[in-house]
């Protein structure tokens, strides 16, 4: 076995070998059977014949710089063989060394390479297009499984031209071959506009060709990208939005398609193709952002309340809390919110504010509060907050059960619960409230969140001091009936 200093020398030597440096002196021959390139998973043997001139020398075979595993079987006094089963190294460097019985060091016999790979799959999905104004035919295909070997692809085009040409005997002569992957200048195609095309793949282990495909050069043209010029929306009901775009193509007989996305990422696109059904589409035009004109908010905001003190004259302080509407529902700039009290005597406006919180004094006898959001075009439908009968009287709805609060990770807490089993009717939603308690003279901070009724857990993120917070899960059955709330709280 080679010592470490020697291993380093071998490494340098091998690097020269794999780099293809020519002036290395071999004292013998190394060859691979059955061949230096084999199918992945084949059995191969590495043979090493020494011409050092000493019989029964000690041999050493390195495969990719490490000592190859397995016994070296002597074939005769100057040759050994190493057999490797199921060889799967796409590229391996082989080097053989020998040491005469009276020698101090191993000497290089010679080196070579062994490669394992696959013959090419038949190329699939051959697609050819001509971008308008490019003057070139460009084709793509799926090569299939990687071969791990140097594999050549060639595009074959055979003119199938006119009926006259099909009668011609020299059809074979009209086949033209191009290195596949590079665009083919249309000037190089002299066989008319109609071709049969296929891709031929080949490497040392084999060859395969794609199924042929008929091409009509006139139908392969991808029209130049259209440019979106603008959009406008009518004031009719329902409103109609019209998009305008600029054709950049000089082609006749072009069809275009438009698509758009609303909310979040509202983008407008157009693409075009020639009329024949198989013609390729252009890419989509670059996205265009358009905002429809302002309209009254489409939905009521999410609302909740904190109850303040009740007074002996029957009125009570309530802080109404409002979540801003998402852009999709706001349909414009929200200018403010109104809070009014519903009572048998009619509605009373209690608050008209641009803030998302409003403290109001609810007059005696008020059953519910109604909250709307407005922009310059109008107001949303109202969201309702029911007020229990009497001062604190809202507590006879069953509470959510089995409430569990767990630290989720550094910045969050997970809250889980079960809907009440005793409740006959299904809930509308859940409200989760949490309060970060006062610290270092800071004010107590209050948070809330509406959870859809299908869900029974939620994650609470953000400014939470985990050591000190209270969490309440409210269970809401209906917005319109009183006595609907029950809470479960813990500290
Ligand atoms: C030993 O075997 C190898 C491979 O079969 C052959 O090329 C070589 O001539 C043989 N050498 C002797 C001395 O028989
Ligand atoms: C063997 O060495 C070659 C060249 O350094 C490298 O590309 C190849 O990935 C190696 N193979 C394995 C199986 O380590
Ligand atoms: C051909 O291309 C299409 C779309 O790119 C792909 O869905 C399909 O799997 C491909 N077929 C083959 C045989 O590669
Ligand atoms: C009820 O009492 C509160 C507190 O004293 C007072 O602010 C409020 O104006 C009174 N409301 C009515 C309707 O009398
Ligand atoms: C609320 O105030 C805005 C402007 O401050 C006003 O346009 C709107 O009419 C008011 N709403 C009600 C219900 O009074
Ligand atoms: C904490 O957990 C929440 C939800 O489980 C997740 O969205 C968030 O990315 C997590 N944060 C960290 C810092 O891991």
mmCIF file with all atom_site columns, N, CA and C in Angstrom, residues 333-377:
data_model
loop_
_atom_site.group_PDB
_atom_site.id
_atom_site.type_symbol
_atom_site.label_atom_id
_atom_site.label_alt_id
_atom_site.label_comp_id
_atom_site.label_asym_id
_atom_site.label_entity_id
_atom_site.label_seq_id
_atom_site.pdbx_PDB_ins_code
_atom_site.Cartn_x
_atom_site.Cartn_y
_atom_site.Cartn_z
_atom_site.occupancy
_atom_site.B_iso_or_equiv
_atom_site.pdbx_formal_charge
_atom_site.auth_seq_id
_atom_site.auth_comp_id
_atom_site.auth_asym_id
_atom_site.auth_atom_id
_atom_site.pdbx_PDB_model_num
ATOM 1   N N  . UNK A 1 333 ? -60.756 54.385 -1.603 1.00 0.00 ? 333 UNK A N  1
ATOM 2   C CA . UNK A 1 333 ? -60.130 54.787 -0.346 1.00 0.00 ? 333 UNK A CA 1
ATOM 3   C C  . UNK A 1 333 ? -61.233 54.924 0.712  1.00 0.00 ? 333 UNK A C  1
ATOM 4   N N  . UNK A 1 334 ? -61.107 54.152 1.799  1.00 0.00 ? 334 UNK A N  1
ATOM 5   C CA . UNK A 1 334 ? -62.102 54.244 2.875  1.00 0.00 ? 334 UNK A CA 1
ATOM 6   C C  . UNK A 1 334 ? -61.870 55.558 3.610  1.00 0.00 ? 334 UNK A C  1
ATOM 7   N N  . UNK A 1 335 ? -62.939 56.393 3.650  1.00 0.00 ? 335 UNK A N  1
ATOM 8   C CA . UNK A 1 335 ? -62.804 57.702 4.297  1.00 0.00 ? 335 UNK A CA 1
ATOM 9   C C  . UNK A 1 335 ? -63.165 57.623 5.771  1.00 0.00 ? 335 UNK A C  1
ATOM 10  N N  . UNK A 1 336 ? -64.037 56.684 6.137  1.00 0.00 ? 336 UNK A N  1
ATOM 11  C CA . UNK A 1 336 ? -64.404 56.601 7.550  1.00 0.00 ? 336 UNK A CA 1
ATOM 12  C C  . UNK A 1 336 ? -65.462 55.541 7.808  1.00 0.00 ? 336 UNK A C  1
ATOM 13  N N  . UNK A 1 337 ? -65.866 55.498 9.076  1.00 0.00 ? 337 UNK A N  1
ATOM 14  C CA . UNK A 1 337 ? -66.834 54.501 9.539  1.00 0.00 ? 337 UNK A CA 1
ATOM 15  C C  . UNK A 1 337 ? -67.902 55.217 10.364 1.00 0.00 ? 337 UNK A C  1
ATOM 16  N N  . UNK A 1 338 ? -69.135 54.685 10.296 1.00 0.00 ? 338 UNK A N  1
ATOM 17  C CA . UNK A 1 338 ? -70.177 55.221 11.183 1.00 0.00 ? 338 UNK A CA 1
ATOM 18  C C  . UNK A 1 338 ? -70.664 54.115 12.094 1.00 0.00 ? 338 UNK A C  1
ATOM 19  N N  . UNK A 1 339 ? -71.003 54.486 13.311 1.00 0.00 ? 339 UNK A N  1
ATOM 20  C CA . UNK A 1 339 ? -71.575 53.548 14.280 1.00 0.00 ? 339 UNK A CA 1
ATOM 21  C C  . UNK A 1 339 ? -72.925 54.119 14.678 1.00 0.00 ? 339 UNK A C  1
ATOM 22  N N  . UNK A 1 340 ? -74.000 53.329 14.502 1.00 0.00 ? 340 UNK A N  1
ATOM 23  C CA . UNK A 1 340 ? -75.285 53.812 15.019 1.00 0.00 ? 340 UNK A CA 1
ATOM 24  C C  . UNK A 1 340 ? -75.943 52.740 15.869 1.00 0.00 ? 340 UNK A C  1
ATOM 25  N N  . UNK A 1 341 ? -76.784 53.219 16.771 1.00 0.00 ? 341 UNK A N  1
ATOM 26  C CA . UNK A 1 341 ? -77.471 52.311 17.695 1.00 0.00 ? 341 UNK A CA 1
ATOM 27  C C  . UNK A 1 341 ? -78.860 52.017 17.146 1.00 0.00 ? 341 UNK A C  1
ATOM 28  N N  . UNK A 1 342 ? -79.229 50.744 17.168 1.00 0.00 ? 342 UNK A N  1
ATOM 29  C CA . UNK A 1 342 ? -80.573 50.339 16.762 1.00 0.00 ? 342 UNK A CA 1
ATOM 30  C C  . UNK A 1 342 ? -81.416 50.200 18.011 1.00 0.00 ? 342 UNK A C  1
ATOM 31  N N  . UNK A 1 343 ? -82.517 50.903 18.047 1.00 0.00 ? 343 UNK A N  1
ATOM 32  C CA . UNK A 1 343 ? -83.428 50.709 19.183 1.00 0.00 ? 343 UNK A CA 1
ATOM 33  C C  . UNK A 1 343 ? -84.848 50.748 18.642 1.00 0.00 ? 343 UNK A C  1
ATOM 34  N N  . UNK A 1 344 ? -85.825 50.346 19.434 1.00 0.00 ? 344 UNK A N  1
ATOM 35  C CA . UNK A 1 344 ? -87.215 50.346 18.924 1.00 0.00 ? 344 UNK A CA 1
ATOM 36  C C  . UNK A 1 344 ? -87.617 51.734 18.417 1.00 0.00 ? 344 UNK A C  1
ATOM 37  N N  . UNK A 1 345 ? -86.922 52.783 18.904 1.00 0.00 ? 345 UNK A N  1
ATOM 38  C CA . UNK A 1 345 ? -87.283 54.131 18.467 1.00 0.00 ? 345 UNK A CA 1
ATOM 39  C C  . UNK A 1 345 ? -86.590 54.520 17.164 1.00 0.00 ? 345 UNK A C  1
ATOM 40  N N  . UNK A 1 346 ? -85.747 53.672 16.629 1.00 0.00 ? 346 UNK A N  1
ATOM 41  C CA . UNK A 1 346 ? -85.058 53.985 15.374 1.00 0.00 ? 346 UNK A CA 1
ATOM 42  C C  . UNK A 1 346 ? -83.557 54.006 15.571 1.00 0.00 ? 346 UNK A C  1
ATOM 43  N N  . UNK A 1 347 ? -82.859 54.466 14.535 1.00 0.00 ? 347 UNK A N  1
ATOM 44  C CA . UNK A 1 347 ? -81.401 54.463 14.569 1.00 0.00 ? 347 UNK A CA 1
ATOM 45  C C  . UNK A 1 347 ? -80.863 55.815 15.030 1.00 0.00 ? 347 UNK A C  1
ATOM 46  N N  . UNK A 1 348 ? -79.829 55.785 15.853 1.00 0.00 ? 348 UNK A N  1
ATOM 47  C CA . UNK A 1 348 ? -79.175 57.012 16.306 1.00 0.00 ? 348 UNK A CA 1
ATOM 48  C C  . UNK A 1 348 ? -77.694 56.934 15.931 1.00 0.00 ? 348 UNK A C  1
ATOM 49  N N  . UNK A 1 349 ? -77.193 57.952 15.230 1.00 0.00 ? 349 UNK A N  1
ATOM 50  C CA . UNK A 1 349 ? -75.770 57.982 14.885 1.00 0.00 ? 349 UNK A CA 1
ATOM 51  C C  . UNK A 1 349 ? -74.961 58.296 16.145 1.00 0.00 ? 349 UNK A C  1
ATOM 52  N N  . UNK A 1 350 ? -74.046 57.398 16.498 1.00 0.00 ? 350 UNK A N  1
ATOM 53  C CA . UNK A 1 350 ? -73.251 57.588 17.711 1.00 0.00 ? 350 UNK A CA 1
ATOM 54  C C  . UNK A 1 350 ? -71.842 58.062 17.397 1.00 0.00 ? 350 UNK A C  1
ATOM 55  N N  . UNK A 1 351 ? -71.351 57.715 16.205 1.00 0.00 ? 351 UNK A N  1
ATOM 56  C CA . UNK A 1 351 ? -69.948 58.001 15.918 1.00 0.00 ? 351 UNK A CA 1
ATOM 57  C C  . UNK A 1 351 ? -69.747 58.041 14.410 1.00 0.00 ? 351 UNK A C  1
ATOM 58  N N  . UNK A 1 352 ? -68.973 59.000 13.934 1.00 0.00 ? 352 UNK A N  1
ATOM 59  C CA . UNK A 1 352 ? -68.608 59.096 12.509 1.00 0.00 ? 352 UNK A CA 1
ATOM 60  C C  . UNK A 1 352 ? -67.128 59.449 12.506 1.00 0.00 ? 352 UNK A C  1
ATOM 61  N N  . UNK A 1 353 ? -66.276 58.446 12.234 1.00 0.00 ? 353 UNK A N  1
ATOM 62  C CA . UNK A 1 353 ? -64.842 58.646 12.464 1.00 0.00 ? 353 UNK A CA 1
ATOM 63  C C  . UNK A 1 353 ? -64.007 58.034 11.345 1.00 0.00 ? 353 UNK A C  1
ATOM 64  N N  . UNK A 1 354 ? -62.794 58.519 11.194 1.00 0.00 ? 354 UNK A N  1
ATOM 65  C CA . UNK A 1 354 ? -61.887 57.879 10.229 1.00 0.00 ? 354 UNK A CA 1
ATOM 66  C C  . UNK A 1 354 ? -61.007 56.861 10.933 1.00 0.00 ? 354 UNK A C  1
ATOM 67  N N  . UNK A 1 355 ? -61.144 56.772 12.255 1.00 0.00 ? 355 UNK A N  1
ATOM 68  C CA . UNK A 1 355 ? -60.326 55.834 13.029 1.00 0.00 ? 355 UNK A CA 1
ATOM 69  C C  . UNK A 1 355 ? -60.994 54.457 13.064 1.00 0.00 ? 355 UNK A C  1
ATOM 70  N N  . UNK A 1 356 ? -60.216 53.407 13.349 1.00 0.00 ? 356 UNK A N  1
ATOM 71  C CA . UNK A 1 356 ? -60.792 52.057 13.385 1.00 0.00 ? 356 UNK A CA 1
ATOM 72  C C  . UNK A 1 356 ? -61.218 51.671 14.799 1.00 0.00 ? 356 UNK A C  1
ATOM 73  N N  . UNK A 1 357 ? -61.283 52.630 15.696 1.00 0.00 ? 357 UNK A N  1
ATOM 74  C CA . UNK A 1 357 ? -61.827 52.373 17.034 1.00 0.00 ? 357 UNK A CA 1
ATOM 75  C C  . UNK A 1 357 ? -62.642 53.583 17.434 1.00 0.00 ? 357 UNK A C  1
ATOM 76  N N  . UNK A 1 358 ? -63.768 53.366 18.097 1.00 0.00 ? 358 UNK A N  1
ATOM 77  C CA . UNK A 1 358 ? -64.603 54.492 18.511 1.00 0.00 ? 358 UNK A CA 1
ATOM 78  C C  . UNK A 1 358 ? -65.312 54.124 19.814 1.00 0.00 ? 358 UNK A C  1
ATOM 79  N N  . UNK A 1 359 ? -65.164 54.984 20.829 1.00 0.00 ? 359 UNK A N  1
ATOM 80  C CA . UNK A 1 359 ? -65.856 54.738 22.097 1.00 0.00 ? 359 UNK A CA 1
ATOM 81  C C  . UNK A 1 359 ? -67.178 55.502 22.076 1.00 0.00 ? 359 UNK A C  1
ATOM 82  N N  . UNK A 1 360 ? -68.248 54.792 22.362 1.00 0.00 ? 360 UNK A N  1
ATOM 83  C CA . UNK A 1 360 ? -69.573 55.431 22.317 1.00 0.00 ? 360 UNK A CA 1
ATOM 84  C C  . UNK A 1 360 ? -70.328 55.143 23.612 1.00 0.00 ? 360 UNK A C  1
ATOM 85  N N  . UNK A 1 361 ? -71.269 56.015 23.895 1.00 0.00 ? 361 UNK A N  1
ATOM 86  C CA . UNK A 1 361 ? -72.161 55.791 25.028 1.00 0.00 ? 361 UNK A CA 1
ATOM 87  C C  . UNK A 1 361 ? -73.476 55.280 24.448 1.00 0.00 ? 361 UNK A C  1
ATOM 88  N N  . UNK A 1 362 ? -73.766 54.013 24.684 1.00 0.00 ? 362 UNK A N  1
ATOM 89  C CA . UNK A 1 362 ? -74.944 53.404 24.059 1.00 0.00 ? 362 UNK A CA 1
ATOM 90  C C  . UNK A 1 362 ? -76.171 53.743 24.909 1.00 0.00 ? 362 UNK A C  1
ATOM 91  N N  . UNK A 1 363 ? -77.162 54.342 24.280 1.00 0.00 ? 363 UNK A N  1
ATOM 92  C CA . UNK A 1 363 ? -78.345 54.747 25.062 1.00 0.00 ? 363 UNK A CA 1
ATOM 93  C C  . UNK A 1 363 ? -79.120 53.537 25.579 1.00 0.00 ? 363 UNK A C  1
ATOM 94  N N  . UNK A 1 364 ? -79.886 53.711 26.630 1.00 0.00 ? 364 UNK A N  1
ATOM 95  C CA . UNK A 1 364 ? -80.678 52.597 27.183 1.00 0.00 ? 364 UNK A CA 1
ATOM 96  C C  . UNK A 1 364 ? -81.620 52.049 26.121 1.00 0.00 ? 364 UNK A C  1
ATOM 97  N N  . UNK A 1 365 ? -81.831 50.761 26.135 1.00 0.00 ? 365 UNK A N  1
ATOM 98  C CA . UNK A 1 365 ? -82.797 50.150 25.224 1.00 0.00 ? 365 UNK A CA 1
ATOM 99  C C  . UNK A 1 365 ? -82.228 49.774 23.876 1.00 0.00 ? 365 UNK A C  1
ATOM 100 N N  . UNK A 1 366 ? -80.970 50.171 23.569 1.00 0.00 ? 366 UNK A N  1
ATOM 101 C CA . UNK A 1 366 ? -80.388 49.826 22.264 1.00 0.00 ? 366 UNK A CA 1
ATOM 102 C C  . UNK A 1 366 ? -80.104 48.324 22.215 1.00 0.00 ? 366 UNK A C  1
ATOM 103 N N  . UNK A 1 367 ? -80.525 47.679 21.151 1.00 0.00 ? 367 UNK A N  1
ATOM 104 C CA . UNK A 1 367 ? -80.363 46.231 21.007 1.00 0.00 ? 367 UNK A CA 1
ATOM 105 C C  . UNK A 1 367 ? -79.069 45.859 20.300 1.00 0.00 ? 367 UNK A C  1
ATOM 106 N N  . UNK A 1 368 ? -78.680 46.731 19.347 1.00 0.00 ? 368 UNK A N  1
ATOM 107 C CA . UNK A 1 368 ? -77.528 46.380 18.511 1.00 0.00 ? 368 UNK A CA 1
ATOM 108 C C  . UNK A 1 368 ? -76.865 47.647 18.004 1.00 0.00 ? 368 UNK A C  1
ATOM 109 N N  . UNK A 1 369 ? -75.609 47.510 17.618 1.00 0.00 ? 369 UNK A N  1
ATOM 110 C CA . UNK A 1 369 ? -74.895 48.596 16.965 1.00 0.00 ? 369 UNK A CA 1
ATOM 111 C C  . UNK A 1 369 ? -74.682 48.196 15.510 1.00 0.00 ? 369 UNK A C  1
ATOM 112 N N  . UNK A 1 370 ? -74.791 49.178 14.611 1.00 0.00 ? 370 UNK A N  1
ATOM 113 C CA . UNK A 1 370 ? -74.555 48.885 13.208 1.00 0.00 ? 370 UNK A CA 1
ATOM 114 C C  . UNK A 1 370 ? -73.383 49.735 12.728 1.00 0.00 ? 370 UNK A C  1
ATOM 115 N N  . UNK A 1 371 ? -72.473 49.089 12.028 1.00 0.00 ? 371 UNK A N  1
ATOM 116 C CA . UNK A 1 371 ? -71.255 49.783 11.619 1.00 0.00 ? 371 UNK A CA 1
ATOM 117 C C  . UNK A 1 371 ? -71.134 49.709 10.095 1.00 0.00 ? 371 UNK A C  1
ATOM 118 N N  . UNK A 1 372 ? -70.898 50.841 9.434  1.00 0.00 ? 372 UNK A N  1
ATOM 119 C CA . UNK A 1 372 ? -70.665 50.826 7.989  1.00 0.00 ? 372 UNK A CA 1
ATOM 120 C C  . UNK A 1 372 ? -69.331 51.495 7.694  1.00 0.00 ? 372 UNK A C  1
ATOM 121 N N  . UNK A 1 373 ? -68.747 51.121 6.554  1.00 0.00 ? 373 UNK A N  1
ATOM 122 C CA . UNK A 1 373 ? -67.534 51.783 6.063  1.00 0.00 ? 373 UNK A CA 1
ATOM 123 C C  . UNK A 1 373 ? -67.940 52.586 4.841  1.00 0.00 ? 373 UNK A C  1
ATOM 124 N N  . UNK A 1 374 ? -67.378 53.790 4.655  1.00 0.00 ? 374 UNK A N  1
ATOM 125 C CA . UNK A 1 374 ? -67.731 54.533 3.441  1.00 0.00 ? 374 UNK A CA 1
ATOM 126 C C  . UNK A 1 374 ? -66.497 55.064 2.733  1.00 0.00 ? 374 UNK A C  1
ATOM 127 N N  . UNK A 1 375 ? -66.636 55.128 1.396  1.00 0.00 ? 375 UNK A N  1
ATOM 128 C CA . UNK A 1 375 ? -65.647 55.827 0.581  1.00 0.00 ? 375 UNK A CA 1
ATOM 129 C C  . UNK A 1 375 ? -66.395 56.913 -0.181 1.00 0.00 ? 375 UNK A C  1
ATOM 130 N N  . UNK A 1 376 ? -65.749 57.543 -1.152 1.00 0.00 ? 376 UNK A N  1
ATOM 131 C CA . UNK A 1 376 ? -66.396 58.691 -1.794 1.00 0.00 ? 376 UNK A CA 1
ATOM 132 C C  . UNK A 1 376 ? -67.609 58.283 -2.630 1.00 0.00 ? 376 UNK A C  1
ATOM 133 N N  . UNK A 1 377 ? -67.743 56.985 -2.913 1.00 0.00 ? 377 UNK A N  1
ATOM 134 C CA . UNK A 1 377 ? -68.866 56.554 -3.749 1.00 0.00 ? 377 UNK A CA 1
ATOM 135 C C  . UNK A 1 377 ? -70.038 56.001 -2.971 1.00 0.00 ? 377 UNK A C  1
#
